[in-house]
PDB file of C-alpha atoms in Angstrom:
ATOM      1  CA  MET M  21       0.011   0.006   0.056  1.00 44.00           C
ATOM      2  CA  ALA M  22       2.698   2.338   1.012  1.00 47.00           C
ATOM      3  CA  GLY M  23       4.693   1.639  -2.267  1.00 47.00           C
ATOM      4  CA  ARG M  24       1.548   2.323  -4.407  1.00 45.00           C
ATOM      5  CA  SER M  25       1.082   5.763  -2.440  1.00 53.00           C
ATOM      6  CA  ALA M  26       4.571   6.618  -3.253  1.00 49.00           C
ATOM      7  CA  GLY M  27       4.362   5.611  -6.897  1.00 50.00           C
ATOM      8  CA  ALA M  28       1.234   7.610  -7.110  1.00 49.00           C
ATOM      9  CA  VAL M  29       2.897  10.654  -5.858  1.00 50.00           C
ATOM     10  CA  GLY M  30       5.830  10.028  -8.175  1.00 54.00           C
ATOM     11  CA  THR M  31       3.257   9.911 -11.087  1.00 59.00           C
ATOM     12  CA  GLU M  32       1.630  13.361  -9.904  1.00 62.00           C
ATOM     13  CA  ILE M  33       4.807  15.071  -9.971  1.00 66.00           C
ATOM     14  CA  TRP M  34       5.541  14.252 -13.716  1.00 71.00           C
ATOM     15  CA  THR M  35       2.203  15.511 -14.756  1.00 79.00           C
ATOM     16  CA  ILE M  36       2.395  18.274 -17.388  1.00 79.00           C
ATOM     17  CA  PRO M  37       0.434  20.732 -15.235  1.00 79.00           C
ATOM     18  CA  ASN M  38       2.455  20.171 -12.220  1.00 80.00           C
ATOM     19  CA  LEU M  39       5.682  20.548 -14.066  1.00 84.00           C
ATOM     20  CA  LEU M  40       4.274  23.914 -15.262  1.00 84.00           C
ATOM     21  CA  SER M  41       3.452  24.797 -11.479  1.00 84.00           C
ATOM     22  CA  MET M  42       7.014  23.836 -10.482  1.00 88.00           C
ATOM     23  CA  LEU M  43       8.315  26.150 -13.249  1.00 89.00           C
ATOM     24  CA  ARG M  44       6.242  28.936 -11.893  1.00 90.00           C
ATOM     25  CA  LEU M  45       7.790  28.051  -8.535  1.00 91.00           C
ATOM     26  CA  LEU M  46      11.337  28.219 -10.195  1.00 92.00           C
ATOM     27  CA  LEU M  47      10.728  31.716 -11.305  1.00 93.00           C
ATOM     28  CA  VAL M  48      10.175  33.317  -7.879  1.00 94.00           C
ATOM     29  CA  PRO M  49      13.808  33.816  -7.016  1.00 95.00           C
ATOM     30  CA  PRO M  50      14.527  35.726 -10.309  1.00 95.00           C
ATOM     31  CA  PHE M  51      11.479  37.592  -9.886  1.00 95.00           C
ATOM     32  CA  LEU M  52      12.304  38.649  -6.458  1.00 94.00           C
ATOM     33  CA  MET M  53      16.051  39.564  -7.619  1.00 95.00           C
ATOM     34  CA  ALA M  54      14.600  41.787 -10.410  1.00 95.00           C
ATOM     35  CA  VAL M  55      12.409  43.597  -8.174  1.00 94.00           C
ATOM     36  CA  VAL M  56      15.057  44.163  -5.605  1.00 94.00           C
ATOM     37  CA  ALA M  57      17.422  45.374  -8.583  1.00 94.00           C
ATOM     38  CA  GLY M  58      14.926  47.687  -9.521  1.00 92.00           C
ATOM     39  CA  ALA M  59      14.564  46.249 -12.903  1.00 94.00           C
ATOM     40  CA  TYR M  60      10.690  46.234 -12.800  1.00 94.00           C
ATOM     41  CA  VAL M  61      10.124  45.838 -16.603  1.00 95.00           C
ATOM     42  CA  LEU M  62      11.960  42.389 -16.308  1.00 95.00           C
ATOM     43  CA  ALA M  63      10.028  41.408 -13.081  1.00 94.00           C
ATOM     44  CA  LEU M  64       6.712  42.266 -15.046  1.00 94.00           C
ATOM     45  CA  VAL M  65       7.859  40.036 -17.941  1.00 94.00           C
ATOM     46  CA  ILE M  66       8.679  37.134 -15.231  1.00 94.00           C
ATOM     47  CA  LEU M  67       5.392  37.972 -13.770  1.00 91.00           C
ATOM     48  CA  VAL M  68       3.380  37.699 -16.940  1.00 91.00           C
ATOM     49  CA  VAL M  69       5.319  34.306 -18.030  1.00 91.00           C
ATOM     50  CA  ALA M  70       4.389  33.078 -14.413  1.00 89.00           C
ATOM     51  CA  SER M  71       0.531  33.912 -14.850  1.00 87.00           C
ATOM     52  CA  LEU M  72       0.562  32.346 -18.541  1.00 87.00           C
ATOM     53  CA  THR M  73       1.773  29.126 -16.887  1.00 86.00           C
ATOM     54  CA  ASP M  74      -0.549  29.427 -14.360  1.00 83.00           C
ATOM     55  CA  LEU M  75      -3.558  29.587 -16.649  1.00 83.00           C
ATOM     56  CA  LEU M  76      -2.013  27.168 -19.033  1.00 84.00           C
ATOM     57  CA  ASP M  77      -1.601  24.347 -16.034  1.00 79.00           C
ATOM     58  CA  GLY M  78      -4.978  24.920 -14.863  1.00 78.00           C
ATOM     59  CA  TYR M  79      -6.478  24.471 -18.482  1.00 78.00           C
ATOM     60  CA  LEU M  80      -4.442  21.339 -19.035  1.00 78.00           C
ATOM     61  CA  ALA M  81      -5.221  19.960 -15.658  1.00 78.00           C
ATOM     62  CA  ARG M  82      -9.046  20.039 -16.334  1.00 80.00           C
ATOM     63  CA  ARG M  83      -8.591  19.124 -20.076  1.00 81.00           C
ATOM     64  CA  LEU M  84      -6.387  16.034 -19.447  1.00 76.00           C
ATOM     65  CA  GLY M  85      -8.097  15.165 -16.255  1.00 77.00           C
ATOM     66  CA  GLN M  86      -4.819  15.577 -14.187  1.00 71.00           C
ATOM     67  CA  ILE M  87      -6.229  17.631 -11.260  1.00 74.00           C
ATOM     68  CA  THR M  88      -4.194  16.457  -8.502  1.00 74.00           C
ATOM     69  CA  ARG M  89      -3.705  17.176  -4.544  1.00 75.00           C
ATOM     70  CA  LEU M  90      -0.077  18.278  -5.237  1.00 72.00           C
ATOM     71  CA  GLY M  91      -1.053  20.748  -8.004  1.00 71.00           C
ATOM     72  CA  GLN M  92      -3.963  22.057  -5.636  1.00 74.00           C
ATOM     73  CA  LEU M  93      -1.127  22.663  -3.110  1.00 77.00           C
ATOM     74  CA  LEU M  94       1.408  24.317  -5.552  1.00 80.00           C
ATOM     75  CA  ASP M  95      -0.891  26.930  -7.139  1.00 81.00           C
ATOM     76  CA  PRO M  96      -1.789  28.856  -4.011  1.00 82.00           C
ATOM     77  CA  ALA M  97       1.739  28.381  -2.791  1.00 85.00           C
ATOM     78  CA  ALA M  98       3.058  30.017  -5.796  1.00 87.00           C
ATOM     79  CA  ASP M  99       0.608  32.881  -5.541  1.00 86.00           C
ATOM     80  CA  ARG M 100       1.705  33.723  -2.076  1.00 88.00           C
ATOM     81  CA  LEU M 101       5.372  33.479  -2.822  1.00 91.00           C
ATOM     82  CA  TYR M 102       4.977  35.903  -5.778  1.00 92.00           C
ATOM     83  CA  ILE M 103       2.967  38.223  -3.432  1.00 92.00           C
ATOM     84  CA  PHE M 104       5.616  38.077  -0.530  1.00 93.00           C
ATOM     85  CA  ALA M 105       8.612  38.488  -3.173  1.00 94.00           C
ATOM     86  CA  ALA M 106       6.847  41.550  -4.668  1.00 93.00           C
ATOM     87  CA  LEU M 107       6.247  42.980  -1.152  1.00 93.00           C
ATOM     88  CA  VAL M 108       9.660  42.441   0.085  1.00 94.00           C
ATOM     89  CA  GLY M 109      11.354  43.568  -2.974  1.00 94.00           C
ATOM     90  CA  LEU M 110       9.398  46.790  -3.078  1.00 94.00           C
ATOM     91  CA  ALA M 111       9.921  47.437   0.749  1.00 94.00           C
ATOM     92  CA  ALA M 112      13.536  46.840   0.442  1.00 93.00           C
ATOM     93  CA  ASN M 113      13.661  49.776  -2.083  1.00 92.00           C
ATOM     94  CA  SER M 114      11.370  51.794   0.231  1.00 91.00           C
ATOM     95  CA  LEU M 115       8.560  51.937  -2.345  1.00 91.00           C
ATOM     96  CA  VAL M 116       6.123  49.953  -0.042  1.00 90.00           C
ATOM     97  CA  PRO M 117       6.167  50.377   3.894  1.00 92.00           C
ATOM     98  CA  TRP M 118       7.189  47.488   5.851  1.00 93.00           C
ATOM     99  CA  TRP M 119       3.821  47.487   7.770  1.00 92.00           C
ATOM    100  CA  ILE M 120       1.913  46.327   4.735  1.00 91.00           C
ATOM    101  CA  VAL M 121       4.402  43.424   4.539  1.00 93.00           C
ATOM    102  CA  ILE M 122       3.949  42.589   8.218  1.00 94.00           C
ATOM    103  CA  VAL M 123       0.136  42.831   7.922  1.00 93.00           C
ATOM    104  CA  ILE M 124      -0.067  40.431   5.098  1.00 93.00           C
ATOM    105  CA  VAL M 125       2.598  38.082   6.212  1.00 91.00           C
ATOM    106  CA  SER M 126       1.038  37.857   9.792  1.00 94.00           C
ATOM    107  CA  ARG M 127      -2.127  36.734   8.435  1.00 93.00           C
ATOM    108  CA  ASP M 128      -0.647  33.640   6.707  1.00 91.00           C
ATOM    109  CA  VAL M 129       1.235  33.153  10.039  1.00 92.00           C
ATOM    110  CA  PHE M 130      -2.168  33.282  11.742  1.00 93.00           C
ATOM    111  CA  LEU M 131      -3.636  30.763   9.131  1.00 91.00           C
ATOM    112  CA  LEU M 132      -0.770  28.500  10.006  1.00 90.00           C
ATOM    113  CA  VAL M 133      -1.571  28.419  13.584  1.00 93.00           C
ATOM    114  CA  LEU M 134      -5.145  27.747  12.800  1.00 91.00           C
ATOM    115  CA  GLY M 135      -4.037  24.764  10.753  1.00 89.00           C
ATOM    116  CA  ILE M 136      -1.894  23.455  13.756  1.00 91.00           C
ATOM    117  CA  VAL M 137      -4.969  23.854  15.828  1.00 90.00           C
ATOM    118  CA  LEU M 138      -7.153  21.791  13.475  1.00 89.00           C
ATOM    119  CA  ALA M 139      -4.532  19.072  13.111  1.00 89.00           C
ATOM    120  CA  ASN M 140      -4.198  18.809  16.970  1.00 89.00           C
ATOM    121  CA  HIS M 141      -7.968  17.955  16.845  1.00 85.00           C
ATOM    122  CA  GLY M 142      -7.778  15.593  14.142  1.00 84.00           C
ATOM    123  CA  PHE M 143      -9.005  17.821  11.309  1.00 84.00           C
ATOM    124  CA  GLY M 144      -7.379  18.634   8.035  1.00 79.00           C
ATOM    125  CA  PRO M 145      -7.358  22.190   6.476  1.00 78.00           C
ATOM    126  CA  LEU M 146     -10.525  24.087   5.922  1.00 81.00           C
ATOM    127  CA  PRO M 147     -11.653  24.583   2.163  1.00 81.00           C
ATOM    128  CA  VAL M 148     -10.405  27.619   0.578  1.00 78.00           C
ATOM    129  CA  HIS M 149     -13.062  30.542   1.266  1.00 82.00           C
ATOM    130  CA  GLN M 150     -14.103  32.531  -1.858  1.00 88.00           C
ATOM    131  CA  LEU M 151     -13.252  35.681  -0.074  1.00 90.00           C
ATOM    132  CA  GLY M 152      -9.662  34.555   0.382  1.00 87.00           C
ATOM    133  CA  LYS M 153      -9.291  33.750  -3.315  1.00 86.00           C
ATOM    134  CA  VAL M 154     -10.691  37.338  -3.992  1.00 92.00           C
ATOM    135  CA  ALA M 155      -8.305  38.829  -1.539  1.00 92.00           C
ATOM    136  CA  THR M 156      -5.264  36.982  -3.109  1.00 89.00           C
ATOM    137  CA  PHE M 157      -6.396  37.957  -6.555  1.00 90.00           C
ATOM    138  CA  ALA M 158      -6.605  41.793  -5.273  1.00 92.00           C
ATOM    139  CA  LEU M 159      -2.896  41.460  -4.019  1.00 92.00           C
ATOM    140  CA  PHE M 160      -1.680  39.606  -6.877  1.00 89.00           C
ATOM    141  CA  PHE M 161      -3.145  42.110  -9.354  1.00 91.00           C
ATOM    142  CA  GLY M 162      -2.613  45.446  -7.067  1.00 93.00           C
ATOM    143  CA  LEU M 163       1.166  45.069  -6.530  1.00 92.00           C
ATOM    144  CA  PRO M 164       1.967  44.468 -10.407  1.00 92.00           C
ATOM    145  CA  VAL M 165       0.058  47.580 -11.203  1.00 94.00           C
ATOM    146  CA  ILE M 166       2.147  49.480  -8.715  1.00 94.00           C
ATOM    147  CA  MET M 167       5.091  47.973 -10.303  1.00 93.00           C
ATOM    148  CA  LEU M 168       3.805  48.959 -13.816  1.00 93.00           C
ATOM    149  CA  GLY M 169       3.958  52.686 -12.795  1.00 93.00           C
ATOM    150  CA  LEU M 170       7.735  52.052 -11.660  1.00 92.00           C
ATOM    151  CA  ALA M 171       8.424  50.269 -15.079  1.00 92.00           C
ATOM    152  CA  PHE M 172       6.906  52.966 -17.146  1.00 94.00           C
ATOM    153  CA  PRO M 173       6.778  56.285 -15.094  1.00 93.00           C
ATOM    154  CA  ALA M 174       4.433  57.849 -17.872  1.00 94.00           C
ATOM    155  CA  VAL M 175       1.496  55.724 -16.573  1.00 95.00           C
ATOM    156  CA  GLN M 176       2.479  56.035 -12.753  1.00 93.00           C
ATOM    157  CA  PRO M 177       0.014  59.075 -12.083  1.00 94.00           C
ATOM    158  CA  VAL M 178      -2.850  56.491 -13.234  1.00 95.00           C
ATOM    159  CA  SER M 179      -1.407  53.335 -12.048  1.00 94.00           C
ATOM    160  CA  ALA M 180      -0.201  54.255  -8.774  1.00 94.00           C
ATOM    161  CA  PRO M 181      -3.433  55.110  -7.052  1.00 95.00           C
ATOM    162  CA  ILE M 182      -5.160  52.051  -8.850  1.00 96.00           C
ATOM    163  CA  GLY M 183      -2.583  49.734  -7.542  1.00 94.00           C
ATOM    164  CA  TRP M 184      -2.467  51.148  -4.149  1.00 94.00           C
ATOM    165  CA  ALA M 185      -6.354  51.074  -3.694  1.00 95.00           C
ATOM    166  CA  ILE M 186      -6.557  47.635  -4.991  1.00 95.00           C
ATOM    167  CA  THR M 187      -3.633  46.456  -2.701  1.00 94.00           C
ATOM    168  CA  ILE M 188      -4.993  47.940   0.401  1.00 94.00           C
ATOM    169  CA  TRP M 189      -8.369  46.585  -0.302  1.00 95.00           C
ATOM    170  CA  GLY M 190      -6.827  43.150  -0.966  1.00 94.00           C
ATOM    171  CA  ALA M 191      -4.866  43.362   2.491  1.00 94.00           C
ATOM    172  CA  PHE M 192      -8.157  44.235   4.234  1.00 95.00           C
ATOM    173  CA  LEU M 193     -10.106  41.236   2.630  1.00 94.00           C
ATOM    174  CA  TYR M 194      -6.980  38.978   3.321  1.00 93.00           C
ATOM    175  CA  TRP M 195      -7.626  39.601   7.229  1.00 94.00           C
ATOM    176  CA  TRP M 196     -11.367  39.558   6.906  1.00 95.00           C
ATOM    177  CA  ALA M 197     -10.966  36.141   5.192  1.00 93.00           C
ATOM    178  CA  GLY M 198      -8.583  34.924   8.109  1.00 92.00           C
ATOM    179  CA  ILE M 199     -11.168  35.984  10.725  1.00 94.00           C
ATOM    180  CA  ILE M 200     -13.689  33.945   8.899  1.00 93.00           C
ATOM    181  CA  TYR M 201     -11.410  30.958   8.921  1.00 93.00           C
ATOM    182  CA  ALA M 202     -10.726  31.418  12.539  1.00 94.00           C
ATOM    183  CA  ILE M 203     -14.623  31.519  13.250  1.00 93.00           C
ATOM    184  CA  GLU M 204     -14.948  28.361  11.144  1.00 92.00           C
ATOM    185  CA  THR M 205     -12.079  26.635  13.192  1.00 92.00           C
ATOM    186  CA  ALA M 206     -13.723  27.316  16.328  1.00 91.00           C
ATOM    187  CA  ARG M 207     -16.773  25.911  15.074  1.00 90.00           C
ATOM    188  CA  VAL M 208     -15.149  22.754  13.735  1.00 88.00           C
ATOM    189  CA  ILE M 209     -12.951  21.954  16.519  1.00 87.00           C
ATOM    190  CA  ARG M 210     -16.525  21.706  18.754  1.00 85.00           C
ATOM    191  CA  ILE M 211     -17.770  19.096  16.538  1.00 78.00           C
ATOM    192  CA  PRO M 212     -17.346  15.598  18.485  1.00 71.00           C
ATOM    193  CA  ARG M 213     -14.975  13.121  16.614  1.00 63.00           C
ATOM    194  CA  VAL M 214     -17.042   9.818  15.994  1.00 56.00           C
ATOM    195  CA  SER M 215     -13.589   8.110  15.865  1.00 50.00           C
ATOM    196  CA  ASP M 216     -12.591   9.252  19.270  1.00 48.00           C
ATOM    197  CA  GLU M 217     -16.250   8.367  20.504  1.00 46.00           C
ATOM    198  CA  SER M 218     -15.578   4.735  19.087  1.00 43.00           C
ATOM    199  CA  ARG M 219     -12.055   4.575  20.437  1.00 44.00           C
ATOM    200  CA  SER M 220     -13.325   5.549  23.930  1.00 41.00           C
ATOM    201  CA  ASP M 221     -16.126   2.705  23.690  1.00 42.00           C
ATOM    202  CA  THR M 222     -13.683   0.312  22.621  1.00 38.00           C
ATOM    203  CA  LEU M 223     -11.447   1.112  25.552  1.00 38.00           C
ATOM    204  CA  GLU M 224     -14.299   0.703  28.115  1.00 41.00           C
ATOM    205  CA  GLN M 225     -15.232  -2.541  27.011  1.00 40.00           C
ATOM    206  CA  GLY M 226     -11.799  -3.739  27.122  1.00 40.00           C
ATOM    207  CA  GLY M 227     -11.525  -2.582  30.702  1.00 43.00           C
TER     208      GLY M 227
END
């Protein structure tokens, strides 16, 4: 059984959609270096390529029937890494205040704590809330719009306010979704586990 599971995981890795997802992850370090170096045109090109691979791997996964658990984990992980890379790179150049970095990163740390709480109670991760998807999209869209103005100063008077508005709104929604996850976590961990009850009954009978 264990051998088959390992084989299944190995097969998942080498599907075309997952290979595209891993390529997207490999582009994160060059993206971060480009942002830190102030090469915003290059950073935007890398981001466009990464976004195209994201669209392509999603299309192929559905078309080829290769939707896997690994792919479902890689895609949101890549989104977050690009958001963090953009934030850190822009903050390192004093173009974004560090408090925004802290606000967004602390929300994911908060969700990590919720995940540990769920695991300690025998539950897996909660399903992704639609609001969380909207928040991630807003951040993933807003930060590049800010970078667009840095790459092409002629459009900055328009792109800067739009990018900042979307980014601030995305950060707000990001935490709003986090609070919803916290409420849902509190509800879920109050649910009695059937397996725990069965185990208790068995122990009592054995005693």
